[in-house]
Each structure stands twice: as structure tokens, then as C-alpha cells.
């Protein structure tokens, strides 16, 4: 018996164990069917607060499935996949077609396109970037974009051209560490926008680096929105490689240190009334989503499969309850204690 939820394997189960596992599976299936039937409804808490629930989708042809799963938009389009899944760099025209098709498939729903996040775990052989001893701490994300206008400019031009055609989209930059980087990116975007006489697009940043979370108030003066990447934020807060299987159990996004960074981000954003979303894996975890809503996050973006469960959970609680839950989680000593709180809300 493989118990994926609890990370356990039972060898040589007895007839009785098998019968109880089958009963549990049937119960889970029934629950899933109930939850799934309501996936088209908005995630409104019992005290009337709506949390926007979007999908992480990389290609236009994946949009219909995401919408059928209850997505209200796309909160993260990882554009590096246009580069990673092939042996060459897509040109400006090809990117433009893709962004336009993405917006068309969404029929006016929100779309957040992430500018190229290359480096770290996302190595692109055909770009022939210099080898780094420590790629996660190296020239990745925004740091690469600022050094490589030949990557940033065609992408931004393609996005602005799509906007000229009426695509409703926002753009965000990955791995931003400082105000200076954000200002340099904004200046480059504004120059390209003016050249094309394109509409102004909301320009946001991902919060993935502890420095950005701690300085969220300063960044909020210059960013139109934040989207927290809990996958990277967790690895940088805990100094644990997200790809190291030996650390997988400890590199837990529910660690109170990570949650405190989320809180700092929300508080910083509030100083300039900037919206905060989360597009890392924690957003798609039913309990994680409740905590994030309680911490003040207003938009959650996840793998389409996770949407129904997250929406159902949010509809079953009041924001006041979730705020109290989040406060308790912030006071926990470790991720295990935070996980214990899940029993109270899901019981
Ligand atoms: C993240 O870091 O949480 C994130 C959403 O970006 P990626 O997983 O693509 O690094
Ligand atoms: Mg990331």
C-alpha cells in the first residue's frame, strides 16, 4: 500500500489492511467528486472575502484544461519553457504569437507572464552560458535579463506587441533582489513600450529572495504587484537546495521562517496597497492555501489539478478563522508544529 499523503509504504499488508485502504480510497474518491463538482464556483470565504484562484500554465493549448478545472486566469506563465523544450531560442515573432494565443485562449481573464527565469535549476544548453560553481546563487532570473538585452528585449517587445493587439496581461520578473534591479528593468521596459507606442502594462516582481521579502516595502514603491515564489523562497530562506532529495523533507514551505517571509511581504505590499499573490507550490496545497489566505494573500496560482481542492477549502472557512490560524502558525517552532494545525481545520 502506498500512502502518498503521509509518505508511507506498507509491505505485505494483511487482508484487513487492504480492505481498510480500499475503503479509504473510496472515501477519498467520493470527497474528490464532491469537491470537483463545485470547482467552477468562486473561492469566497464564509465571511464573504474572495480569493482569486488561478492556474500555472505555460502554453496556450493548456488553457482550456485549466479553465475546465476552475481556473479564473493564469497567475504564472513560465516562459523559459519556450526555450527549455527545444534546441533553439524562439524569436520575437514566435514569442508574440504565443503570448497573443495565450491571451486569446483566456478570453479577457487575467494573465501574468513571467519574464525568462533561466539559470539555477533551469539550464538552457543552447544559450551557452558560463558554467557557475553555484548556479542557484549566480546569474539567474532578473540578473541574467539585465546582463542579456538580447534575451530581455525580444521578449518584452513580443509582450508589448501582444498588448497592442488587446491582450490583457501583466509581466513579472523572477529572482529580483534589489530596488536597483527593478528600476533598471522598468526603465528597459518603458523604453521598449514607448518605441512601440504600446499600452502601459502592470510590471510586478516575484518574491523569491529573502532580501526582497524583508524589503518588500521599498520594492512596493516601484512594483505594481508581487507574486511570491515559495519554491525558491523556501530554498533561500532555509538554505536548502530545492533539488536535493536528502533535504526534501526538511525543505518545507510550511516552515514558520518561510511563513514569516510571506507575512513580511504582505505587510510591505500593504504600505503601497499592492496586491500579493503566491504562485509557488504552497498555493496548491489545500492547507498551505488556507494559511496563505490567512496571511493576507489575495491570489493563489497553482497546477490546475489542485484548484478544486483549494477552492473547496477556502469556501469552508472564514477569513477571520484563517487569520487566527496563520497567527498561530507564525508562532510555531517548526514545520511539524505548523502541520499539526492542519488537523484542526481539516478534521
Ligand atoms: C517559485 O520559485 O516558487 C516559482 C513559482 O518559480 P519556479 O518554481 O519556476 O522557480
Ligand atoms: Mg522560482
Coordinates of C-alpha atoms and ligand atoms in Angstrom, one line a residue:
X1 CA 0.0 0.0 0.0
X2 CA 1.4 3.4 -1.0
X3 CA 0.2 6.2 1.2
X4 CA 1.3 9.2 -0.7
X5 CA -0.4 11.7 1.6
X6 CA 1.7 10.6 4.5
X7 CA 4.8 9.4 2.7
X8 CA 4.5 5.7 3.8
X9 CA 4.7 2.4 2.1
X10 CA 3.2 -0.7 3.7
X11 CA 4.8 -4.0 2.7
X12 CA 2.9 -7.3 2.8
X13 CA -0.4 -5.7 4.0
X14 CA -2.9 -8.1 5.6
X15 CA -6.4 -8.7 4.1
X16 CA -7.7 -6.3 6.7
X17 CA -5.2 -3.6 5.9
X18 CA -6.1 -3.9 2.2
X19 CA -9.8 -3.7 3.0
X20 CA -9.2 -0.5 5.1
X21 CA -7.0 1.0 2.3
X22 CA -9.7 0.3 -0.3
X23 CA -12.4 1.9 2.0
X24 CA -10.2 4.9 2.4
X25 CA -9.6 5.2 -1.3
X26 CA -13.4 5.0 -1.9
X27 CA -13.9 7.8 0.7
X28 CA -11.3 10.0 -0.9
X29 CA -12.8 9.4 -4.4
X30 CA -16.2 10.4 -3.1
X31 CA -14.8 13.5 -1.5
X32 CA -12.9 14.4 -4.6
X33 CA -16.0 14.1 -6.7
X34 CA -17.9 16.4 -4.4
X35 CA -15.2 18.9 -4.3
X36 CA -14.7 18.7 -8.1
X37 CA -18.4 19.3 -8.8
X38 CA -18.0 22.8 -7.3
X39 CA -14.7 23.8 -9.0
X40 CA -16.5 26.4 -11.2
X41 CA -17.6 28.4 -8.1
X42 CA -15.5 31.3 -6.8
X43 CA -13.5 30.8 -3.6
X44 CA -15.4 33.0 -1.3
X45 CA -14.9 32.6 2.4
X46 CA -17.9 32.2 4.7
X47 CA -17.4 35.9 5.7
X48 CA -17.5 37.0 2.1
X49 CA -13.9 37.5 1.1
X50 CA -13.0 36.4 -2.4
X51 CA -9.6 34.8 -3.1
X52 CA -8.7 34.7 -6.7
X53 CA -7.7 31.2 -7.8
X54 CA -5.6 30.9 -11.0
X55 CA -3.5 28.3 -12.8
X56 CA 0.1 27.9 -13.6
X57 CA 0.1 27.3 -17.3
X58 CA 2.9 27.6 -19.9
X59 CA 1.2 27.0 -23.2
X60 CA -2.0 28.3 -24.9
X61 CA -3.1 24.8 -25.6
X62 CA -3.1 24.0 -21.9
X63 CA -5.5 26.9 -21.1
X64 CA -8.9 25.1 -21.8
X65 CA -8.0 22.3 -19.4
X66 CA -7.1 24.8 -16.7
X67 CA -10.4 26.7 -17.2
X68 CA -12.3 23.4 -17.1
X69 CA -10.6 22.8 -13.7
X70 CA -12.0 26.1 -12.4
X71 CA -9.1 28.5 -13.1
X72 CA -10.0 32.1 -13.1
X73 CA -6.9 33.2 -15.0
X74 CA -3.3 32.3 -15.3
X75 CA -1.1 33.5 -12.4
X76 CA 2.1 32.2 -13.7
X77 CA 3.2 31.5 -17.3
X78 CA 6.7 30.2 -17.1
X79 CA 8.1 31.5 -20.4
X80 CA 11.5 29.7 -20.1
X81 CA 9.7 26.6 -21.1
X82 CA 9.5 28.1 -24.6
X83 CA 13.3 27.9 -24.5
X84 CA 13.8 24.7 -22.5
X85 CA 11.7 22.4 -24.5
X86 CA 13.6 22.9 -27.7
X87 CA 17.2 23.3 -29.1
X88 CA 17.0 27.0 -30.1
X89 CA 15.9 30.4 -28.9
X90 CA 12.4 31.4 -30.1
X91 CA 12.5 34.8 -31.9
X92 CA 10.4 37.8 -31.1
X93 CA 7.7 37.0 -33.7
X94 CA 7.2 33.4 -32.4
X95 CA 7.0 34.7 -28.8
X96 CA 4.5 37.3 -29.8
X97 CA 2.3 34.6 -31.4
X98 CA 2.5 32.6 -28.3
X99 CA 1.6 35.4 -25.9
X100 CA -1.2 36.5 -28.2
X101 CA -2.6 33.0 -28.4
X102 CA -2.4 32.7 -24.6
X103 CA -4.4 35.8 -24.0
X104 CA -6.9 34.8 -26.7
X105 CA -7.4 31.4 -25.0
X106 CA -8.1 33.2 -21.7
X107 CA -10.8 35.5 -23.3
X108 CA -10.0 38.5 -21.1
X109 CA -9.3 36.7 -17.9
X110 CA -6.1 37.8 -16.1
X111 CA -2.7 36.6 -17.4
X112 CA 0.6 37.0 -15.6
X113 CA 3.6 36.3 -17.8
X114 CA 6.8 35.7 -16.1
X115 CA 9.9 37.0 -17.9
X116 CA 12.5 34.4 -18.6
X117 CA 13.8 32.7 -15.5
X118 CA 16.9 31.0 -16.7
X119 CA 19.7 29.7 -14.5
X120 CA 19.6 27.8 -11.2
X121 CA 17.6 24.7 -11.9
X122 CA 16.6 25.9 -15.4
X123 CA 19.7 25.5 -17.5
X124 CA 19.4 26.1 -21.3
X125 CA 22.2 24.3 -23.1
X126 CA 21.9 26.2 -26.4
X127 CA 22.4 29.6 -24.7
X128 CA 25.9 28.5 -23.8
X129 CA 26.0 30.5 -20.5
X130 CA 29.2 30.3 -18.5
X131 CA 29.4 27.4 -16.0
X132 CA 28.9 28.6 -12.4
X133 CA 30.0 26.9 -9.2
X134 CA 26.8 27.9 -7.5
X135 CA 24.1 28.4 -10.1
X136 CA 21.3 29.0 -7.5
X137 CA 23.3 31.9 -6.2
X138 CA 24.5 33.0 -9.6
X139 CA 23.4 34.9 -12.6
X140 CA 19.8 33.7 -12.8
X141 CA 16.4 35.2 -13.5
X142 CA 16.4 39.0 -13.4
X143 CA 20.2 39.0 -13.0
X144 CA 20.6 37.3 -16.4
X145 CA 17.9 39.5 -18.1
X146 CA 19.8 42.6 -17.0
X147 CA 23.0 41.3 -18.4
X148 CA 21.5 40.0 -21.6
X149 CA 19.4 42.5 -23.5
X150 CA 19.3 40.1 -26.4
X151 CA 17.0 37.9 -24.2
X152 CA 15.1 40.7 -22.4
X153 CA 14.3 42.9 -25.3
X154 CA 12.8 40.5 -27.8
X155 CA 10.6 39.1 -25.0
X156 CA 9.4 42.5 -23.8
X157 CA 8.8 43.6 -27.4
X158 CA 6.8 40.5 -28.1
X159 CA 4.7 41.1 -24.9
X160 CA 4.1 44.8 -25.8
X161 CA 3.1 43.8 -29.3
X162 CA 0.6 41.4 -27.9
X163 CA -0.7 44.1 -25.6
X164 CA -1.1 46.4 -28.7
X165 CA -3.4 43.7 -30.1
X166 CA -5.5 43.9 -27.0
X167 CA -4.0 41.1 -24.9
X168 CA -4.8 41.8 -21.3
X169 CA -1.6 40.8 -19.5
X170 CA 0.8 41.7 -16.6
X171 CA 4.5 40.9 -16.6
X172 CA 6.6 39.9 -13.7
X173 CA 10.3 39.4 -13.2
X174 CA 11.8 36.4 -11.3
X175 CA 14.6 36.5 -8.7
X176 CA 14.6 40.2 -8.1
X177 CA 16.8 41.1 -5.2
X178 CA 17.0 44.9 -5.1
X179 CA 15.2 48.1 -5.9
X180 CA 18.0 48.9 -8.3
X181 CA 17.4 45.8 -10.4
X182 CA 13.7 46.6 -10.5
X183 CA 14.3 50.2 -11.6
X184 CA 16.7 49.0 -14.3
X185 CA 14.1 46.5 -15.6
X186 CA 11.3 49.1 -15.5
X187 CA 13.4 51.6 -17.4
X188 CA 14.2 49.0 -20.1
X189 CA 10.5 48.1 -20.4
X190 CA 9.4 51.7 -20.6
X191 CA 11.9 52.4 -23.4
X192 CA 10.6 49.4 -25.4
X193 CA 7.0 50.3 -24.7
X194 CA 7.5 53.9 -25.9
X195 CA 9.2 52.7 -29.1
X196 CA 6.1 50.5 -29.9
X197 CA 3.6 53.1 -28.6
X198 CA 2.2 50.1 -26.6
X199 CA -0.2 50.3 -23.6
X200 CA 1.3 50.5 -20.1
X201 CA 1.4 47.0 -18.6
X202 CA 1.4 46.3 -14.9
X203 CA 5.0 45.3 -14.0
X204 CA 5.4 43.1 -10.9
X205 CA 8.1 41.0 -9.3
X206 CA 8.4 37.6 -7.8
X207 CA 9.4 37.5 -4.2
X208 CA 11.8 34.6 -4.1
X209 CA 14.8 36.0 -2.3
X210 CA 14.7 36.8 1.4
X211 CA 16.1 40.3 0.8
X212 CA 13.1 41.1 -1.4
X213 CA 10.6 39.8 1.3
X214 CA 12.4 41.8 4.0
X215 CA 12.5 44.9 1.8
X216 CA 9.0 44.5 0.4
X217 CA 8.0 48.0 1.5
X218 CA 10.8 49.6 -0.6
X219 CA 10.1 47.3 -3.6
X220 CA 6.4 48.0 -3.3
X221 CA 7.0 51.7 -4.3
X222 CA 8.2 50.5 -7.7
X223 CA 6.4 47.3 -8.4
X224 CA 2.7 47.1 -9.4
X225 CA 2.2 43.7 -7.7
X226 CA 4.1 40.9 -6.0
X227 CA 3.9 37.2 -6.6
X228 CA 5.6 35.0 -4.0
X229 CA 7.5 32.1 -5.4
X230 CA 7.5 29.8 -2.4
X231 CA 9.6 27.1 -4.1
X232 CA 12.6 29.4 -4.4
X233 CA 11.8 31.4 -1.3
X234 CA 11.9 28.2 0.8
X235 CA 15.2 27.1 -0.6
X236 CA 16.8 30.5 0.0
X237 CA 15.3 31.1 3.5
X238 CA 16.3 27.7 4.7
X239 CA 19.5 27.5 2.7
X240 CA 18.4 24.1 1.3
X241 CA 18.8 23.1 -2.3
X242 CA 15.2 22.5 -3.7
X243 CA 16.6 19.6 -5.8
X244 CA 18.4 17.7 -3.1
X245 CA 16.4 14.6 -2.3
X246 CA 18.2 14.2 1.0
X247 CA 16.8 17.6 2.2
X248 CA 13.3 17.2 0.5
X249 CA 11.5 16.5 3.8
X250 CA 13.1 19.5 5.6
X251 CA 12.9 22.0 2.7
X252 CA 9.3 22.5 3.8
X253 CA 7.4 25.7 2.6
X254 CA 5.3 25.4 5.8
X255 CA 8.3 26.2 7.9
X256 CA 7.4 29.2 10.1
X257 CA 10.5 31.1 8.8
X258 CA 9.0 30.9 5.3
X259 CA 5.6 32.0 6.5
X260 CA 7.2 34.9 8.3
X261 CA 8.7 36.0 5.0
X262 CA 5.2 35.8 3.4
X263 CA 3.9 38.0 6.2
X264 CA 6.7 40.5 5.7
X265 CA 5.9 40.6 2.0
X266 CA 2.2 41.2 2.6
X267 CA 2.9 43.9 5.2
X268 CA 5.4 45.6 2.8
X269 CA 3.0 45.5 -0.1
X270 CA 0.2 47.0 2.1
X271 CA 2.3 50.2 2.5
X272 CA 1.6 51.0 -1.1
X273 CA -1.7 48.9 -1.5
X274 CA 0.0 46.4 -3.9
X275 CA -1.7 43.1 -4.5
X276 CA 0.1 39.9 -3.4
X277 CA -0.3 36.5 -4.9
X278 CA 1.5 33.2 -4.5
X279 CA 2.5 31.0 -7.4
X280 CA 4.8 28.5 -5.7
X281 CA 3.8 25.0 -4.7
X282 CA 2.4 26.1 -1.3
X283 CA -0.5 27.8 -3.1
X284 CA -1.8 24.4 -4.4
X285 CA -1.5 22.7 -1.0
X286 CA -5.0 22.8 0.5
X287 CA -3.7 23.6 4.0
X288 CA -1.0 25.9 2.7
X289 CA -3.6 27.8 0.7
X290 CA -5.7 28.4 3.9
X291 CA -2.6 29.7 5.7
X292 CA -1.7 32.0 2.8
X293 CA -5.2 33.5 2.7
X294 CA -4.9 34.0 6.5
X295 CA -1.6 35.7 6.0
X296 CA -3.3 38.2 3.6
X297 CA -2.5 36.8 0.2
X298 CA -5.3 37.6 -2.3
X299 CA -4.5 35.5 -5.3
X300 CA -3.3 31.9 -5.5
X301 CA -1.9 30.3 -8.6
X302 CA -1.3 26.5 -8.9
X303 CA -1.3 23.4 -11.0
X304 CA -4.8 23.1 -12.5
X305 CA -5.4 19.7 -10.7
X306 CA -5.1 21.4 -7.3
X307 CA -7.7 24.1 -8.0
X308 CA -10.9 22.3 -6.9
X309 CA -9.5 21.2 -3.5
X310 CA -8.1 24.7 -2.7
X311 CA -11.3 26.4 -3.7
X312 CA -13.4 24.0 -1.6
X313 CA -11.1 24.5 1.5
X314 CA -11.4 28.3 1.2
X315 CA -15.1 28.2 0.9
X316 CA -15.3 26.2 4.1
X317 CA -13.7 28.8 6.4
X318 CA -14.0 32.4 7.4
X319 CA -11.1 34.8 6.8
X320 CA -11.2 35.6 10.5
X321 CA -10.6 31.9 11.3
X322 CA -7.8 31.7 8.7
X323 CA -6.1 34.9 10.1
X324 CA -6.2 33.3 13.6
X325 CA -4.7 30.1 12.1
X326 CA -2.0 32.0 10.4
X327 CA -1.1 33.9 13.6
X328 CA -0.7 30.6 15.4
X329 CA 1.4 29.1 12.5
X330 CA 3.8 32.1 12.7
X331 CA 4.3 31.4 16.4
X332 CA 5.2 27.7 15.8
X333 CA 8.7 26.4 16.3
X334 CA 9.0 24.3 13.2
X335 CA 7.1 23.0 10.1
X336 CA 5.9 19.9 12.0
X337 CA 4.1 22.1 14.5
X338 CA 2.5 24.0 11.7
X339 CA 1.4 20.7 10.1
X340 CA -0.3 19.7 13.3
X341 CA -2.6 22.8 12.9
X342 CA -3.9 21.2 9.7
X343 CA -5.7 18.6 11.7
X344 CA -7.8 21.2 13.3
X345 CA -9.1 22.8 10.1
X346 CA -9.4 19.6 8.0
X347 CA -10.9 17.5 10.8
Ligands
LIG1 C1 8.8 29.5 -7.2 O1 10.1 29.6 -7.1 O2 8.1 29.3 -6.3 C2 8.2 29.6 -8.6 C3 6.9 29.7 -8.8 O3 9.1 29.6 -9.6 P1 9.8 28.3 -10.2 O4 9.3 27.1 -9.4 O5 9.6 28.3 -11.6 O6 11.3 28.6 -9.8
LIG2 MG1 11.3 30.4 -8.7

